PDB file of C-alpha atoms in Angstrom:
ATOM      1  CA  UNK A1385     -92.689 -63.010-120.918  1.00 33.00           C
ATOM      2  CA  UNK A1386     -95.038 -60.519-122.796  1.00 33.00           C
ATOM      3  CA  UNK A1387     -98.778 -60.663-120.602  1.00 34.00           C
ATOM      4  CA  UNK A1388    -101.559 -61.892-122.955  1.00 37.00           C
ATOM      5  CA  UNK A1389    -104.010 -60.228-120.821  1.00 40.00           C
ATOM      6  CA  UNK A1390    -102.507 -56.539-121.560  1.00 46.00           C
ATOM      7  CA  UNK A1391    -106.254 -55.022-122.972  1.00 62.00           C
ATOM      8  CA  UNK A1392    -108.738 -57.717-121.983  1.00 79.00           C
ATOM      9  CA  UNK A1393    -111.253 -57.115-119.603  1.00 90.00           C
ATOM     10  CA  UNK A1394    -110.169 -57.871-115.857  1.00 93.00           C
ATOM     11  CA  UNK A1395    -111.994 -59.587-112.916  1.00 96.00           C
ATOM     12  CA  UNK A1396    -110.426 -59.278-109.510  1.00 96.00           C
ATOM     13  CA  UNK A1397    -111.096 -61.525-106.306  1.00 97.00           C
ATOM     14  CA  UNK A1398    -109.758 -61.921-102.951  1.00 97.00           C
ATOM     15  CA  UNK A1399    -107.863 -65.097-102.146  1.00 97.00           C
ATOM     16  CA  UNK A1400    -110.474 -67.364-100.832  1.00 97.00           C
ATOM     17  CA  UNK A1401    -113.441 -65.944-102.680  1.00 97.00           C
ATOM     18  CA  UNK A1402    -115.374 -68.012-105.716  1.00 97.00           C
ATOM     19  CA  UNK A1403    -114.813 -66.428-109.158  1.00 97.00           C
ATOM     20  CA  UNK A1404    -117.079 -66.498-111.937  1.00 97.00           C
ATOM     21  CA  UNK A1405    -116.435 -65.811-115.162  1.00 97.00           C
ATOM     22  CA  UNK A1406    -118.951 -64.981-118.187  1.00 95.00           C
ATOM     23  CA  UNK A1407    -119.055 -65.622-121.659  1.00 95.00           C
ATOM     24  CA  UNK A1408    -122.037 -65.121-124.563  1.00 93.00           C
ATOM     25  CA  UNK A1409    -121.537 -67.171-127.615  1.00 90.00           C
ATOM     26  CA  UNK A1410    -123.134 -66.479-130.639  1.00 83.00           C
ATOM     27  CA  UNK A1411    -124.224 -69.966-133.171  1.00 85.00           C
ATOM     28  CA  UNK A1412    -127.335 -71.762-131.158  1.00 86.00           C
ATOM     29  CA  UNK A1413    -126.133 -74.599-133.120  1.00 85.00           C
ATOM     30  CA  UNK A1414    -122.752 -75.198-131.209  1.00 88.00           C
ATOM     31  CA  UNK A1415    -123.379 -78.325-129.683  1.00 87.00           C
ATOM     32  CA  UNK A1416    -119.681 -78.391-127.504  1.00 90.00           C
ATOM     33  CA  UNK A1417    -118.288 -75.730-125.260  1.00 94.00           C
ATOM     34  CA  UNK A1418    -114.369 -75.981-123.209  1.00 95.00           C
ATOM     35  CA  UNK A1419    -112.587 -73.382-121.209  1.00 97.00           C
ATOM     36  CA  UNK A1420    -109.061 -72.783-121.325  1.00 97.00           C
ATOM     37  CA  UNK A1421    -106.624 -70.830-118.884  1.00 97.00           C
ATOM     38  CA  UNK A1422    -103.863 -69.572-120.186  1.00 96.00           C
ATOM     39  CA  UNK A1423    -100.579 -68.174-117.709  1.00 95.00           C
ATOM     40  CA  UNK A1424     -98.191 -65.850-119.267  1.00 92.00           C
ATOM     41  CA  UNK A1425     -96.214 -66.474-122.271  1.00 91.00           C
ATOM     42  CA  UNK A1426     -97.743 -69.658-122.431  1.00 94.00           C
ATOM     43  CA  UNK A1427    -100.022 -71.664-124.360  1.00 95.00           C
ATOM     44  CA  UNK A1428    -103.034 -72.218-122.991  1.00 96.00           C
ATOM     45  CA  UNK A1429    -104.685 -75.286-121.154  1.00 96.00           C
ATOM     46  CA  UNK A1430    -107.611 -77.452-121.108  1.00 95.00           C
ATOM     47  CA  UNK A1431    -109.938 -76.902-117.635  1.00 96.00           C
ATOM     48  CA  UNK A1432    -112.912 -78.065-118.908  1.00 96.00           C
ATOM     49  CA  UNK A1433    -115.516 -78.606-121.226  1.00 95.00           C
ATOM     50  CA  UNK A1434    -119.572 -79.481-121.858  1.00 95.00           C
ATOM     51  CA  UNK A1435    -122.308 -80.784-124.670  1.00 92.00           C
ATOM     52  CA  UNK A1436    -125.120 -78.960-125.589  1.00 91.00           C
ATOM     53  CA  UNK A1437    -127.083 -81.761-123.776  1.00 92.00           C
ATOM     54  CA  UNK A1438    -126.046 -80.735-120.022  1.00 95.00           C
ATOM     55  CA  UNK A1439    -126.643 -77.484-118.341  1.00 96.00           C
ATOM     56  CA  UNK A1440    -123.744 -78.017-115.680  1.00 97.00           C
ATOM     57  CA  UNK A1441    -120.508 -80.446-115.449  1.00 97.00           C
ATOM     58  CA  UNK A1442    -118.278 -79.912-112.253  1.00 97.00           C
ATOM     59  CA  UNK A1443    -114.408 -80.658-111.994  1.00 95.00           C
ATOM     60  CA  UNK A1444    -111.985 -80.064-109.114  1.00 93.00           C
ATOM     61  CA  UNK A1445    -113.005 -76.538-108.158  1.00 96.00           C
ATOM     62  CA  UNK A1446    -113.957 -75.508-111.191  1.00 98.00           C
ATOM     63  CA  UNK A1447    -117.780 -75.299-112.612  1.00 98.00           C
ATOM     64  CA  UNK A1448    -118.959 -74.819-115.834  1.00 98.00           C
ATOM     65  CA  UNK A1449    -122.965 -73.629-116.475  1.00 98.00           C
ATOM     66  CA  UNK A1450    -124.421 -73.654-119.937  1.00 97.00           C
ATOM     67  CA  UNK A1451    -127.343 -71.779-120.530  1.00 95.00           C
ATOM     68  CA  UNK A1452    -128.468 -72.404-124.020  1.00 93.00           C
ATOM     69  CA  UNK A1453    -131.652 -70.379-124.329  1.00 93.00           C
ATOM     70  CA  UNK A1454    -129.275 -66.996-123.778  1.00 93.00           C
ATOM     71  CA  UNK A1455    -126.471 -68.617-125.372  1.00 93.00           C
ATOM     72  CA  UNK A1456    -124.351 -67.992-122.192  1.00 95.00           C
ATOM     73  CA  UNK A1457    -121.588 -69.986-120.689  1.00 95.00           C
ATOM     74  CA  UNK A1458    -119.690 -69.065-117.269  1.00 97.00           C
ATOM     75  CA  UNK A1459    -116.862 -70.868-115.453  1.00 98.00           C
ATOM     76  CA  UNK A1460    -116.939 -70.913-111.798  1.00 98.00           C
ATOM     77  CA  UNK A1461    -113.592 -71.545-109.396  1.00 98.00           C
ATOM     78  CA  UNK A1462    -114.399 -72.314-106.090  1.00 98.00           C
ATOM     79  CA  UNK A1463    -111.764 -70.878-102.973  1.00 97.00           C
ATOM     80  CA  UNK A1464    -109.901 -69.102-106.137  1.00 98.00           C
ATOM     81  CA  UNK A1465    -106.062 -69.414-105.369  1.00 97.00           C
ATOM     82  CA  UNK A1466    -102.909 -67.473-106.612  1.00 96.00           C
ATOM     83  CA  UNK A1467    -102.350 -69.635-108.985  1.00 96.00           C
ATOM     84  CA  UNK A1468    -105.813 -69.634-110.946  1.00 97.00           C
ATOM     85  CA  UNK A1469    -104.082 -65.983-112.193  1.00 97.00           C
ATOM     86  CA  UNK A1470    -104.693 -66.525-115.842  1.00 97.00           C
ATOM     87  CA  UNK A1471    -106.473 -65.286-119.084  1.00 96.00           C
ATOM     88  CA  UNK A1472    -109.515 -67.932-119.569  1.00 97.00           C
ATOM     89  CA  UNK A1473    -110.930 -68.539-122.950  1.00 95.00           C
ATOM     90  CA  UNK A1474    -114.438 -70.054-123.940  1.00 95.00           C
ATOM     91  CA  UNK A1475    -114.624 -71.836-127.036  1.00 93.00           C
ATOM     92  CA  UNK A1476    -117.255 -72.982-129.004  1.00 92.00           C
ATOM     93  CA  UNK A1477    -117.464 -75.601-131.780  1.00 87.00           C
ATOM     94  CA  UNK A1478    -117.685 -74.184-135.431  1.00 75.00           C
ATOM     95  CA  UNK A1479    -120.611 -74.239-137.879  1.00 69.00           C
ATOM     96  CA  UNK A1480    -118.879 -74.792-140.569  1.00 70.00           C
ATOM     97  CA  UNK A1481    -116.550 -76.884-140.264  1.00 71.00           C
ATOM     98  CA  UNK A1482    -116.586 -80.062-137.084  1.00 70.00           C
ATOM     99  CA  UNK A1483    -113.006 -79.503-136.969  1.00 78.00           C
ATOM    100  CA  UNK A1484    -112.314 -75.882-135.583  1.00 86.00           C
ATOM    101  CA  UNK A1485    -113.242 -74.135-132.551  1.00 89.00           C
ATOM    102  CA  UNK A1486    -113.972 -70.693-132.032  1.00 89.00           C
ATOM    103  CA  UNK A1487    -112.585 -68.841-129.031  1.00 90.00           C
ATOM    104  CA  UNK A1488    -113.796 -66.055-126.817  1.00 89.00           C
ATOM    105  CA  UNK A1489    -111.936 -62.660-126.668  1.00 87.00           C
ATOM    106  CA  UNK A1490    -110.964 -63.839-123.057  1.00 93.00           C
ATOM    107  CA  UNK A1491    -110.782 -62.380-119.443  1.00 95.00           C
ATOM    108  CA  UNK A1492    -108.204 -61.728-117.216  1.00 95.00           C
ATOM    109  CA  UNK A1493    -108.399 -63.079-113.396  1.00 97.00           C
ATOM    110  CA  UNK A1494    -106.294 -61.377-110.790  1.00 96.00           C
ATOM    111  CA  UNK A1495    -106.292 -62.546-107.431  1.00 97.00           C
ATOM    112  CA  UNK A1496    -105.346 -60.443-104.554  1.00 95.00           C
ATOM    113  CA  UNK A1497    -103.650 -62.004-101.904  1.00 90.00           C
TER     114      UNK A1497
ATOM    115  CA  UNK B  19     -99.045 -90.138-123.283  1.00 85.00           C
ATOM    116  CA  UNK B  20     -99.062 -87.176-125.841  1.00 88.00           C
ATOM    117  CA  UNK B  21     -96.765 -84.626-125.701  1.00 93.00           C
ATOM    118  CA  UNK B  22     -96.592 -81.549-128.752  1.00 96.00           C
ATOM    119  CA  UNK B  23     -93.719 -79.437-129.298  1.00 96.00           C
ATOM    120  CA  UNK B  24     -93.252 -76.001-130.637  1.00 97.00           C
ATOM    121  CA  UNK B  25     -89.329 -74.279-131.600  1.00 95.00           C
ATOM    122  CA  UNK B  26     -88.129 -72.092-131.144  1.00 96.00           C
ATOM    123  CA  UNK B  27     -89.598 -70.301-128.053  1.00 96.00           C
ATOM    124  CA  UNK B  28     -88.656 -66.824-129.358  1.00 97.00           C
ATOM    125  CA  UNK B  29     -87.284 -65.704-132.259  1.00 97.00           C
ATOM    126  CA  UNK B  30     -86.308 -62.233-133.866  1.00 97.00           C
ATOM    127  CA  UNK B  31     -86.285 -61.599-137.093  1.00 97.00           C
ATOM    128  CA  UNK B  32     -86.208 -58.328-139.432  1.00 98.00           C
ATOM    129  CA  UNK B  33     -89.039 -57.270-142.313  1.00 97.00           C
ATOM    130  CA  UNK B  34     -88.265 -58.870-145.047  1.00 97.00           C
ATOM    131  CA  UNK B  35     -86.704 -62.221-143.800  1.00 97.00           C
ATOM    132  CA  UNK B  36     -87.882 -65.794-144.216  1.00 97.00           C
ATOM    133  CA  UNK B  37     -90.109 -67.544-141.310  1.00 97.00           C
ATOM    134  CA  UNK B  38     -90.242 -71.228-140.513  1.00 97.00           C
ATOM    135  CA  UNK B  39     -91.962 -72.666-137.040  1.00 98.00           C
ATOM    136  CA  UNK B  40     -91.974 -76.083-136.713  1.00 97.00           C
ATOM    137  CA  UNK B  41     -94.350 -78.404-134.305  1.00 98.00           C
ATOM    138  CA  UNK B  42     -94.457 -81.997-133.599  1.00 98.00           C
ATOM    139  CA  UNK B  43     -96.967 -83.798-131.837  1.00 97.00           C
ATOM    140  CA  UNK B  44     -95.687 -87.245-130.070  1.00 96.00           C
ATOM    141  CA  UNK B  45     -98.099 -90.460-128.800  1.00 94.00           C
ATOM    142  CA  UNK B  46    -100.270 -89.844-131.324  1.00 91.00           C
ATOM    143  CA  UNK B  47    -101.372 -91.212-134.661  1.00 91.00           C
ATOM    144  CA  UNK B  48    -103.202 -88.624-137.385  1.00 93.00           C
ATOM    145  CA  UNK B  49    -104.061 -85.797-135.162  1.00 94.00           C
ATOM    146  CA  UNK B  50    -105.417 -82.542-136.390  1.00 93.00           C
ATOM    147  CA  UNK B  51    -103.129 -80.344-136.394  1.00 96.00           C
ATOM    148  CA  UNK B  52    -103.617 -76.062-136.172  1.00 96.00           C
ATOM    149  CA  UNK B  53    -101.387 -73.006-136.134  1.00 97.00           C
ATOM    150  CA  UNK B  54    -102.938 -69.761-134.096  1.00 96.00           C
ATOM    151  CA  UNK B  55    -101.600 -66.416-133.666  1.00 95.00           C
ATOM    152  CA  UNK B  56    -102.325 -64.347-130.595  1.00 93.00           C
ATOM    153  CA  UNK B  57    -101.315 -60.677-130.826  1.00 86.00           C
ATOM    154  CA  UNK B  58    -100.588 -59.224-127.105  1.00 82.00           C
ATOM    155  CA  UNK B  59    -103.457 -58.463-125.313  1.00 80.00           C
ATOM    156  CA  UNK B  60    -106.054 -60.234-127.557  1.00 83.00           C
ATOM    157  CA  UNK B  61    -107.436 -63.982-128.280  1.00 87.00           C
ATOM    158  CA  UNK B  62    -106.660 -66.517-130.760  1.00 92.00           C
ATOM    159  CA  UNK B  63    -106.979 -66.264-134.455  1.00 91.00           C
ATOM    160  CA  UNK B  64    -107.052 -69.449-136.587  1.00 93.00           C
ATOM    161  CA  UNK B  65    -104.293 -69.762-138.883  1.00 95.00           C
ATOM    162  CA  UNK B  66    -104.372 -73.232-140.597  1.00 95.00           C
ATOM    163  CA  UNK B  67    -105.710 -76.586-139.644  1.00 93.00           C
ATOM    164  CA  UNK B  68    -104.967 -79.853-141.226  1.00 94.00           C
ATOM    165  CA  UNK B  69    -106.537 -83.133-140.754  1.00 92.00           C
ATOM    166  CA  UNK B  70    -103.902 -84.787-142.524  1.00 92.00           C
ATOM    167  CA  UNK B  71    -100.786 -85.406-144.416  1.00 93.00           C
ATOM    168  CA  UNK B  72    -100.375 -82.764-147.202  1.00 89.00           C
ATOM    169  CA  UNK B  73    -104.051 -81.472-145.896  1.00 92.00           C
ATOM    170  CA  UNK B  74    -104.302 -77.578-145.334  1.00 94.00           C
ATOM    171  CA  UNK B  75    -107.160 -75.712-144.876  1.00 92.00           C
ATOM    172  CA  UNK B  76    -105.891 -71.810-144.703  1.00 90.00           C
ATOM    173  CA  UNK B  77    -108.567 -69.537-142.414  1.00 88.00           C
ATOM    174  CA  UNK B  78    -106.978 -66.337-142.987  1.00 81.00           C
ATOM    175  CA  UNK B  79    -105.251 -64.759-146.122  1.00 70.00           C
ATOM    176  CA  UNK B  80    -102.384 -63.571-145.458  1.00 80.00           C
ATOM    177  CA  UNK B  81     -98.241 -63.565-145.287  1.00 89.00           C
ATOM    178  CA  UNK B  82     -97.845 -67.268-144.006  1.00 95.00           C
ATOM    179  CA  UNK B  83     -98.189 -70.783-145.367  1.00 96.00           C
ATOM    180  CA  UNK B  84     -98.418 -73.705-143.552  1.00 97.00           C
ATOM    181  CA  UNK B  85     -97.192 -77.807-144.108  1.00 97.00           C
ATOM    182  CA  UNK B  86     -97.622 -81.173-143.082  1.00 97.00           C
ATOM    183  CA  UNK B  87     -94.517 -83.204-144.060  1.00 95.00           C
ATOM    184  CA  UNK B  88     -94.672 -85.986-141.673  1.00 95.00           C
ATOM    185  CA  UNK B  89     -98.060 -87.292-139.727  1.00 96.00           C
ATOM    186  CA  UNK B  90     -97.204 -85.627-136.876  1.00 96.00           C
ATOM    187  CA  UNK B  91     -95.219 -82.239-138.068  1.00 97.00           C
ATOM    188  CA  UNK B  92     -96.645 -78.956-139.034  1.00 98.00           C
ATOM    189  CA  UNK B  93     -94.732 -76.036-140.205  1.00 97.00           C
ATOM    190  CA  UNK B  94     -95.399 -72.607-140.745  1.00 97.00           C
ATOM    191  CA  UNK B  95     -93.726 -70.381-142.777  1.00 97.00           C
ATOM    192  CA  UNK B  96     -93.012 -67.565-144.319  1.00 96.00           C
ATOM    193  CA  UNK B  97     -91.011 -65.625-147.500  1.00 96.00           C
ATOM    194  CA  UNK B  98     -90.917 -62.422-146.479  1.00 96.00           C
ATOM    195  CA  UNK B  99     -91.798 -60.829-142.866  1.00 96.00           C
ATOM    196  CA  UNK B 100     -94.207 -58.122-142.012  1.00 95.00           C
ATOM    197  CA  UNK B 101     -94.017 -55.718-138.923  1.00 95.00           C
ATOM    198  CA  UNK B 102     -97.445 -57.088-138.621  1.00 92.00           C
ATOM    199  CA  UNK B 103     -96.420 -60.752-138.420  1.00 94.00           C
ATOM    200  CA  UNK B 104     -95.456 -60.044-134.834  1.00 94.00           C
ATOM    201  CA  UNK B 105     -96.885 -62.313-132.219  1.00 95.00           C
ATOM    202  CA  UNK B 106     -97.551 -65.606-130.390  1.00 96.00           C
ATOM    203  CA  UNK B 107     -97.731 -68.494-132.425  1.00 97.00           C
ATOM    204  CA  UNK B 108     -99.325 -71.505-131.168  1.00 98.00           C
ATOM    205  CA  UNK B 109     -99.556 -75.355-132.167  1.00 98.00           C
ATOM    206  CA  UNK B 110    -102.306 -77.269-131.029  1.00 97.00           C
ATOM    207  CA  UNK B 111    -103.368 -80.725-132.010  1.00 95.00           C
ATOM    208  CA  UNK B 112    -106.634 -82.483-131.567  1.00 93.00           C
ATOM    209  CA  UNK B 113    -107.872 -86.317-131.770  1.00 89.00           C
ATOM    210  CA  UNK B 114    -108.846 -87.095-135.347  1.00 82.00           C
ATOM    211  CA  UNK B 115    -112.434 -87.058-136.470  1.00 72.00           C
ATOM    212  CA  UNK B 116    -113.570 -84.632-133.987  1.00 65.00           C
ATOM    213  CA  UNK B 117    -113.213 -80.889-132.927  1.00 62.00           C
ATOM    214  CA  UNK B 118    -112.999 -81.367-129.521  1.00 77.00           C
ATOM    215  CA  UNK B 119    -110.317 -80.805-126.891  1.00 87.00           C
ATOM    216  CA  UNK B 120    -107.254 -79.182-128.539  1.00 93.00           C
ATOM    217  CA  UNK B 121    -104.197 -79.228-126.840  1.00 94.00           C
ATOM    218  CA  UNK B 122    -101.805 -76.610-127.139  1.00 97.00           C
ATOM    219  CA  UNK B 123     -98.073 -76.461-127.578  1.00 97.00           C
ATOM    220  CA  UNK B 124     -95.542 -73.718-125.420  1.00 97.00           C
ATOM    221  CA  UNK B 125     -95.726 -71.395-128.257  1.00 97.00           C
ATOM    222  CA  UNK B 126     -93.153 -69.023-130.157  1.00 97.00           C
ATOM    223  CA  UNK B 127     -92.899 -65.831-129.312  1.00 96.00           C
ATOM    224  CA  UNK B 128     -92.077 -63.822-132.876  1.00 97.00           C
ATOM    225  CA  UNK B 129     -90.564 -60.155-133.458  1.00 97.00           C
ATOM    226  CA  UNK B 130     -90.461 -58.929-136.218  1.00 96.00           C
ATOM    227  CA  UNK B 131     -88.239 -56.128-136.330  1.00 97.00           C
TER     228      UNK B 131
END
């Protein structure tokens, strides 16, 4: 299938290594944040999210940081794997409306074997 | 469990024709329901979202419509194709009342020709 990840910026890692991808969002009122990964020609999945009230929430390998005074979310994989090979997405909850949220322009992981 | 499905996985159609998508969203009960496109290379653009039967909230002017028939079914459409109608369509579907986790169908893959 066509690559989603044709003209997005690219971050490459060794097998093994941590990743951490970076993401600046823009309304200091969004008060919910979730990271999606999204393989080729497909649609993409939920990793995981965070409120506005923590500053860090772990899953299986993955991390996710909040900083709200720079507005800045990352996404951390630990031991990143050939399969993690993805586009992620942040997304942020919308101002105007409670019902939409508003996704990142994305960034491609590679991972080198 | 929940289970959402998008057809068909690719389609190809010339300027000028008609358009219809169609998703469905099973094991659950009012969900909100959105249509994204996601031209190659980039991130995901809001179509439509509805929060319920005969709801539709349109993001984006443009060449497409969208419908809620059923509870659970959401259709996008269109009279006439552009060149620039091109692209991945996606179907997601969140938990009513709240913007959180959306989860996303396979997608269709549409080429307009």
């Amino acid at each position: 299938g066509e690559s989603v990840g044709l003209h997005l910026p690219t971050l490459s890692v060794q097998e093994g290594d941590n990743s951490i991808i970076n993401c600046a969002y823009s309304n200091s009122a969004s008060d919910y944040f979730i990271w999606y990964k999204q393989e080729s020609g497909k649609g993409p999945q939920f990793i995981i999210d965070i409120r506005s009230n923590m500053d860090k929430r772990q899953g299986q390998r993955v991390t996710v940081l909040l900083n709200k005074t720079v507005k800045h979310l990352s996404l951390q994989i630990a031991a990143t794997q050939p399969g993690d090979s993805a586009v992620y997405f942040c997304a942020e909850n919308s101002r105007d409306s409670s019902y939409k949220l508003i996704f990142g322009s994305g960034t491609r992981l590679l991972v080198r074997p | 469990s929940q289970t959402i499905h998008q057809w068909p996985a690719t389609l190809v159609q010339p300027v000028g024709s008609p358009l219809s998508l169609e998703c469905t969203v099973e094991g659950t009960s009012n969900p909100n329901l959105y249509w994204y496109r996601q031209a190659a290379g980039r991130g995901l653009q809001l179509l439509f979202y509805s929060v319920g039967i005969g709801q539709i909230s349109s993001e984006v002017p443009q060449n497409l419509s969208a419908s809620r028939p059923q509870d659970r079914q959401f259709i996008l459409s269109s009279k006439k194709l552009l060149l620039s109608d091109s692209g991945f369509y996606l179907c997601a579907w969140s938990v009513p009342d709240t913007v959180y986790e959306q989860y996303f169908g396979p997608g269709t893959r549409l080429t307009v020709t």
